[in-house]
Tab-separated table of C-alpha atoms in Angstrom:
chain	number	residue	atom	x	y	z
A	4	MET	CA	0.000	0.000	0.000
A	5	LYS	CA	1.292	3.429	-0.947
A	6	TYR	CA	0.043	6.493	0.903
A	7	ILE	CA	-0.051	9.963	-0.675
A	8	LEU	CA	-0.519	12.862	1.735
A	9	ILE	CA	-1.888	16.135	0.342
A	10	SER	CA	-1.409	19.132	2.639
A	11	GLY	CA	-1.813	22.862	2.079
A	12	GLY	CA	0.036	25.986	3.120
A	13	VAL	CA	-0.145	29.806	3.119
A	14	VAL	CA	-3.969	30.032	2.912
A	15	SER	CA	-6.955	27.694	2.848
A	16	GLY	CA	-9.138	27.139	-0.199
A	17	LEU	CA	-6.301	26.452	-2.635
A	18	GLY	CA	-7.925	23.319	-4.036
A	19	LYS	CA	-6.337	20.458	-2.100
A	20	GLY	CA	-9.471	18.388	-2.693
A	21	ILE	CA	-9.393	18.908	-6.458
A	22	THR	CA	-5.643	18.199	-6.496
A	23	SER	CA	-6.186	14.967	-4.567
A	24	SER	CA	-9.104	13.940	-6.804
A	25	SER	CA	-7.085	14.731	-9.947
A	26	ILE	CA	-4.111	12.641	-8.827
A	27	GLY	CA	-6.533	9.842	-7.966
A	28	VAL	CA	-8.264	9.800	-11.363
A	29	LEU	CA	-4.897	9.822	-13.157
A	30	LEU	CA	-3.654	6.863	-11.115
A	31	LYS	CA	-6.914	5.016	-11.741
A	32	ALA	CA	-6.578	5.659	-15.476
A	33	ALA	CA	-3.136	4.044	-15.230
A	34	GLY	CA	-4.711	0.887	-13.807
A	35	VAL	CA	-4.000	1.539	-10.123
A	36	GLN	CA	-6.704	0.800	-7.534
A	37	VAL	CA	-7.151	3.956	-5.427
A	38	THR	CA	-9.016	5.016	-2.311
A	39	SER	CA	-9.176	8.309	-0.454
A	40	ILE	CA	-9.432	9.670	3.095
A	41	LYS	CA	-10.274	13.240	4.126
A	42	ILE	CA	-9.037	14.540	7.482
A	43	ASP	CA	-10.955	17.508	8.882
A	44	PRO	CA	-9.342	19.080	11.973
A	45	TYR	CA	-12.561	20.566	13.379
A	46	LEU	CA	-14.072	19.247	16.635
A	47	ASN	CA	-17.451	18.471	15.051
A	48	THR	CA	-18.167	14.769	14.659
A	49	ASP	CA	-19.180	15.387	11.048
A	50	ALA	CA	-20.295	18.196	8.756
A	51	GLY	CA	-24.019	17.439	9.188
A	52	THR	CA	-24.727	20.171	11.740
A	53	MET	CA	-22.472	22.820	10.210
A	54	SER	CA	-23.886	25.828	8.398
A	55	PRO	CA	-23.453	25.600	4.610
A	56	TYR	CA	-22.756	29.347	4.643
A	57	GLU	CA	-19.710	28.672	6.785
A	58	HIS	CA	-18.441	25.335	5.500
A	59	GLY	CA	-20.107	24.751	2.150
A	60	GLU	CA	-22.449	22.033	0.993
A	61	VAL	CA	-22.670	18.739	2.918
A	62	PHE	CA	-22.159	15.553	0.895
A	63	VAL	CA	-24.215	12.538	2.015
A	64	LEU	CA	-22.482	9.177	1.525
A	65	ASP	CA	-24.125	5.830	0.687
A	66	ASP	CA	-24.051	4.731	4.340
A	67	GLY	CA	-25.752	7.952	5.458
A	68	GLY	CA	-22.546	9.642	6.637
A	69	GLU	CA	-22.616	13.431	6.298
A	70	ALA	CA	-19.233	14.636	5.136
A	71	ASP	CA	-17.233	17.437	3.613
A	72	LEU	CA	-17.923	18.139	-0.071
A	73	ASP	CA	-14.389	16.971	-0.926
A	74	LEU	CA	-15.612	13.394	-0.525
A	75	GLY	CA	-18.164	14.143	-3.238
A	76	ASN	CA	-15.323	15.259	-5.507
A	77	TYR	CA	-13.420	12.040	-4.753
A	78	GLU	CA	-16.443	9.936	-5.688
A	79	ARG	CA	-17.154	11.874	-8.885
A	80	PHE	CA	-13.559	12.006	-10.126
A	81	MET	CA	-12.482	8.474	-9.150
A	82	ASN	CA	-15.818	6.647	-9.443
A	83	VAL	CA	-15.568	5.166	-5.931
A	84	ASN	CA	-18.072	4.639	-3.104
A	85	LEU	CA	-16.754	5.948	0.207
A	86	SER	CA	-18.085	5.488	3.735
A	87	LYS	CA	-18.323	7.744	6.784
A	88	ASP	CA	-15.070	6.192	8.039
A	89	HIS	CA	-13.279	7.762	5.065
A	90	ASN	CA	-13.864	11.130	6.750
A	91	ILE	CA	-11.766	11.565	9.901
A	92	THR	CA	-12.490	14.490	12.215
A	93	THR	CA	-10.973	15.562	15.525
A	94	GLY	CA	-14.363	14.936	17.127
A	95	LYS	CA	-14.481	11.325	15.890
A	96	VAL	CA	-10.942	10.524	16.973
A	97	TYR	CA	-11.220	12.024	20.451
A	98	SER	CA	-14.584	10.284	20.979
A	99	LYS	CA	-12.947	6.968	20.089
A	100	VAL	CA	-10.048	7.548	22.492
A	101	ILE	CA	-12.367	8.584	25.339
A	102	GLU	CA	-14.552	5.494	24.772
A	103	LYS	CA	-11.468	3.293	25.076
A	104	GLU	CA	-10.361	5.118	28.219
A	105	ARG	CA	-13.802	4.635	29.842
A	106	ARG	CA	-13.723	0.916	29.024
A	107	GLY	CA	-10.285	0.617	30.592
A	108	ASP	CA	-8.573	-0.362	27.364
A	109	TYR	CA	-5.496	1.677	28.305
A	110	LEU	CA	-5.059	-0.308	31.547
A	111	GLY	CA	-4.751	2.703	33.822
A	112	LYS	CA	-2.230	4.589	31.690
A	113	THR	CA	-2.293	8.381	31.564
A	114	VAL	CA	-4.081	9.004	28.250
A	115	GLN	CA	-2.215	11.598	26.186
A	116	VAL	CA	-2.206	13.114	22.713
A	117	VAL	CA	1.075	11.276	22.063
A	118	PRO	CA	0.921	8.308	21.829
A	119	HIS	CA	-2.767	7.514	22.306
A	120	VAL	CA	-4.448	9.985	19.945
A	121	THR	CA	-1.690	9.752	17.323
A	122	ASP	CA	-1.769	5.934	17.457
A	123	GLU	CA	-5.568	5.944	17.042
A	124	LEU	CA	-5.222	8.117	13.944
A	125	GLN	CA	-2.615	5.830	12.404
A	126	MET	CA	-4.676	2.705	13.098
A	127	TRP	CA	-7.767	4.398	11.616
A	128	ILE	CA	-5.898	5.287	8.401
A	129	GLU	CA	-4.432	1.787	8.013
A	130	ARG	CA	-7.806	0.125	8.600
A	131	VAL	CA	-9.843	2.326	6.257
A	132	ALA	CA	-7.189	2.277	3.511
A	133	GLN	CA	-7.778	-1.469	3.106
A	134	LEU	CA	-11.545	-1.169	2.509
A	135	PRO	CA	-12.695	-1.883	-1.090
A	136	VAL	CA	-14.383	1.176	-2.626
A	137	THR	CA	-15.385	-0.144	-6.058
A	138	ASP	CA	-17.950	-2.661	-7.300
A	139	SER	CA	-15.131	-5.073	-8.171
A	140	LYS	CA	-14.218	-5.244	-4.438
A	141	GLU	CA	-10.528	-5.108	-5.324
A	142	LYS	CA	-8.180	-4.072	-2.551
A	143	PRO	CA	-6.819	-0.518	-3.019
A	144	GLU	CA	-3.141	-0.139	-3.886
A	145	VAL	CA	-2.847	3.616	-3.230
A	146	CYS	CA	-4.534	5.682	-0.510
A	147	LEU	CA	-4.790	9.454	-0.912
A	148	ILE	CA	-4.958	11.331	2.403
A	149	GLU	CA	-6.045	14.957	2.275
A	150	LEU	CA	-5.292	16.976	5.397
A	151	GLY	CA	-7.798	19.816	5.661
A	152	GLY	CA	-6.914	23.308	6.827
A	153	THR	CA	-3.556	25.008	6.573
A	154	VAL	CA	-0.207	23.847	7.903
A	155	GLY	CA	0.519	25.961	10.961
A	156	ASP	CA	-3.042	25.837	12.316
A	157	ILE	CA	-3.230	24.671	15.937
A	158	GLU	CA	-6.029	22.266	14.981
A	159	SER	CA	-3.806	20.409	12.486
A	160	MET	CA	-0.803	19.803	14.736
A	161	VAL	CA	-1.900	16.431	16.148
A	162	PHE	CA	-2.615	15.138	12.635
A	163	LEU	CA	0.752	16.321	11.312
A	164	GLU	CA	2.491	14.581	14.211
A	165	ALA	CA	0.538	11.364	13.608
A	166	LEU	CA	1.362	11.498	9.881
A	167	ARG	CA	5.039	12.173	10.630
A	168	GLN	CA	5.118	8.996	12.712
A	169	PHE	CA	3.090	7.186	10.049
A	170	ARG	CA	5.640	7.978	7.335
A	171	PHE	CA	8.358	6.438	9.483
A	172	ARG	CA	6.109	3.472	10.266
A	173	VAL	CA	5.253	2.525	6.659
A	174	GLY	CA	8.654	3.436	5.205
A	175	ALA	CA	9.680	6.350	2.999
A	176	GLY	CA	9.150	4.333	-0.197
A	177	ASN	CA	5.497	3.800	0.687
A	178	PHE	CA	4.732	7.441	1.470
A	179	CYS	CA	4.649	10.504	-0.789
A	180	HIS	CA	3.949	14.027	0.466
A	181	VAL	CA	2.345	16.501	-1.945
A	182	HIS	CA	2.113	20.058	-0.609
A	183	VAL	CA	-0.200	22.612	-2.238
A	184	SER	CA	0.955	26.205	-1.905
A	185	LEU	CA	0.213	29.671	-3.262
A	186	VAL	CA	2.324	31.762	-5.613
A	187	PRO	CA	0.564	35.147	-5.666
A	188	VAL	CA	1.098	38.028	-8.061
A	189	VAL	CA	1.695	41.502	-6.680
A	190	HIS	CA	-0.334	43.478	-9.188
A	191	ALA	CA	1.588	46.720	-8.694
A	192	VAL	CA	4.695	45.043	-10.132
A	193	GLY	CA	3.080	42.121	-11.991
A	194	GLN	CA	5.501	39.518	-10.640
A	195	GLN	CA	4.912	36.050	-9.216
A	196	LYS	CA	6.201	35.926	-5.642
A	197	THR	CA	7.722	32.804	-4.057
A	198	LYS	CA	8.190	34.075	-0.499
A	199	PRO	CA	4.802	32.813	0.811
A	200	THR	CA	5.647	29.319	-0.463
A	201	GLN	CA	9.144	29.479	1.026
A	202	HIS	CA	7.774	30.408	4.446
A	203	GLY	CA	5.000	27.824	4.133
A	204	ILE	CA	7.591	25.092	3.547
A	205	MET	CA	9.604	26.354	6.531
A	206	THR	CA	6.477	25.992	8.696
A	207	LEU	CA	5.870	22.508	7.288
A	208	ARG	CA	9.471	21.463	8.001
A	209	SER	CA	9.111	22.616	11.609
A	210	THR	CA	6.524	19.825	12.043
A	211	GLY	CA	8.979	17.171	10.857
A	212	HIS	CA	7.661	16.958	7.280
A	213	SER	CA	9.496	17.639	4.044
A	214	PRO	CA	7.418	17.632	0.838
A	215	ASP	CA	8.307	15.409	-2.108
A	216	ILE	CA	6.233	17.422	-4.578
A	217	ILE	CA	5.109	21.066	-4.361
A	218	CYS	CA	1.964	21.994	-6.292
A	219	CYS	CA	1.923	25.741	-6.806
A	220	ARG	CA	-1.426	27.452	-7.293
A	221	ALA	CA	-1.192	30.582	-9.386
A	222	THR	CA	-3.297	32.686	-11.721
A	223	LYS	CA	-0.984	31.823	-14.636
A	224	PRO	CA	1.577	29.021	-15.247
A	225	LEU	CA	4.831	29.430	-13.321
A	226	THR	CA	7.776	30.802	-15.227
A	227	ARG	CA	10.961	28.709	-15.429
A	228	GLU	CA	12.763	31.207	-13.237
A	229	ILE	CA	10.122	30.958	-10.500
A	230	THR	CA	10.109	27.138	-10.728
A	231	ARG	CA	13.901	27.012	-10.315
A	232	LYS	CA	13.749	29.461	-7.401
A	233	ILE	CA	11.150	27.383	-5.526
A	234	ALA	CA	13.101	24.176	-6.213
A	235	LEU	CA	16.319	25.707	-4.884
A	236	SER	CA	14.833	27.299	-1.764
A	237	CYS	CA	12.560	24.352	-0.885
A	238	MET	CA	15.060	21.571	-1.662
A	239	VAL	CA	13.096	19.631	-4.268
A	240	PRO	CA	14.021	18.876	-7.902
A	241	ALA	CA	12.637	21.392	-10.387
A	242	SER	CA	10.619	18.574	-11.987
A	243	HIS	CA	8.822	18.155	-8.635
A	244	VAL	CA	7.583	21.762	-8.633
A	245	VAL	CA	4.189	21.522	-10.321
A	246	SER	CA	2.331	24.519	-11.692
A	247	ILE	CA	-1.466	24.493	-11.296
A	248	HIS	CA	-2.854	27.675	-12.771
A	249	ASP	CA	-6.462	28.871	-12.734
A	250	CYS	CA	-8.694	27.220	-15.329
A	251	LYS	CA	-12.361	27.553	-16.290
A	252	ASN	CA	-13.281	23.948	-15.470
A	253	ILE	CA	-12.037	21.793	-12.564
A	254	TYR	CA	-11.972	18.771	-14.876
A	255	HIS	CA	-9.048	20.387	-16.724
A	256	VAL	CA	-6.845	20.021	-13.627
A	257	PRO	CA	-6.017	16.309	-14.248
A	258	LEU	CA	-4.807	17.280	-17.733
A	259	ILE	CA	-2.539	19.968	-16.256
A	260	LEU	CA	-1.061	17.423	-13.823
A	261	ARG	CA	-0.701	14.739	-16.502
A	262	LYS	CA	1.273	17.111	-18.710
A	263	GLN	CA	3.789	17.527	-15.842
A	264	ARG	CA	4.103	13.742	-15.178
A	265	VAL	CA	2.572	13.895	-11.691
A	266	PRO	CA	1.287	10.260	-11.723
A	267	GLU	CA	4.769	8.989	-12.539
A	268	LEU	CA	6.338	11.226	-9.886
A	269	VAL	CA	4.110	10.058	-7.014
A	270	LEU	CA	4.683	6.398	-7.886
A	271	GLU	CA	8.449	6.776	-8.315
A	272	ILE	CA	8.977	8.391	-4.899
């Protein structure tokens, strides 16, 4: 099983869900069996009671689970059927840990974020990644894990720690980290600016993570100079700096990634 983590930096709303879905559909087109997990750092158990004005539309899964709309994108892009367990929230994880503590499963130990919450997260990911999500009931070969929010948020820290441990646990060859960042244009000078991405990667590294691929969201394709600058400052090969510019239709995003060999990159790492 190969795990692909998709995280985001600088600001929220960059399109991590579409990036994850696009990588998934490309891998599926290459004959790879894929599944997907969405991690939402909020304390709600699910998105069912959240205002759509605040969080967007709720997507209802086949088993009745009420989840983030990203799971709807996964299902549409990859033609899979996900369950409520494919959506992990802080509320769900802490409820599970507290249930175990009340039953005495921890045998009197002091229950802590590390290792009890982080271990629960890792076990949840490993268990759900094995679940068949297609009519053929074939076991998935690749699991995409989207971490909601922005790296640096207090809410995300426990998940980043759990995923840092998870990378070590499954082995570097079975784990690929794709980080989605922003390359804004300062309109007064008309230049693409790399500093937000540089600082975003610094924040990510402070959590023990180092990205394998950096997907850069921008209004227009990155110039070669900007690509080289990001590669040099963020310590990734220039071929691993992927430009995802604005397009009229989200279904064009897989084509943009395919042109830059993203499926091959995630499988080679």
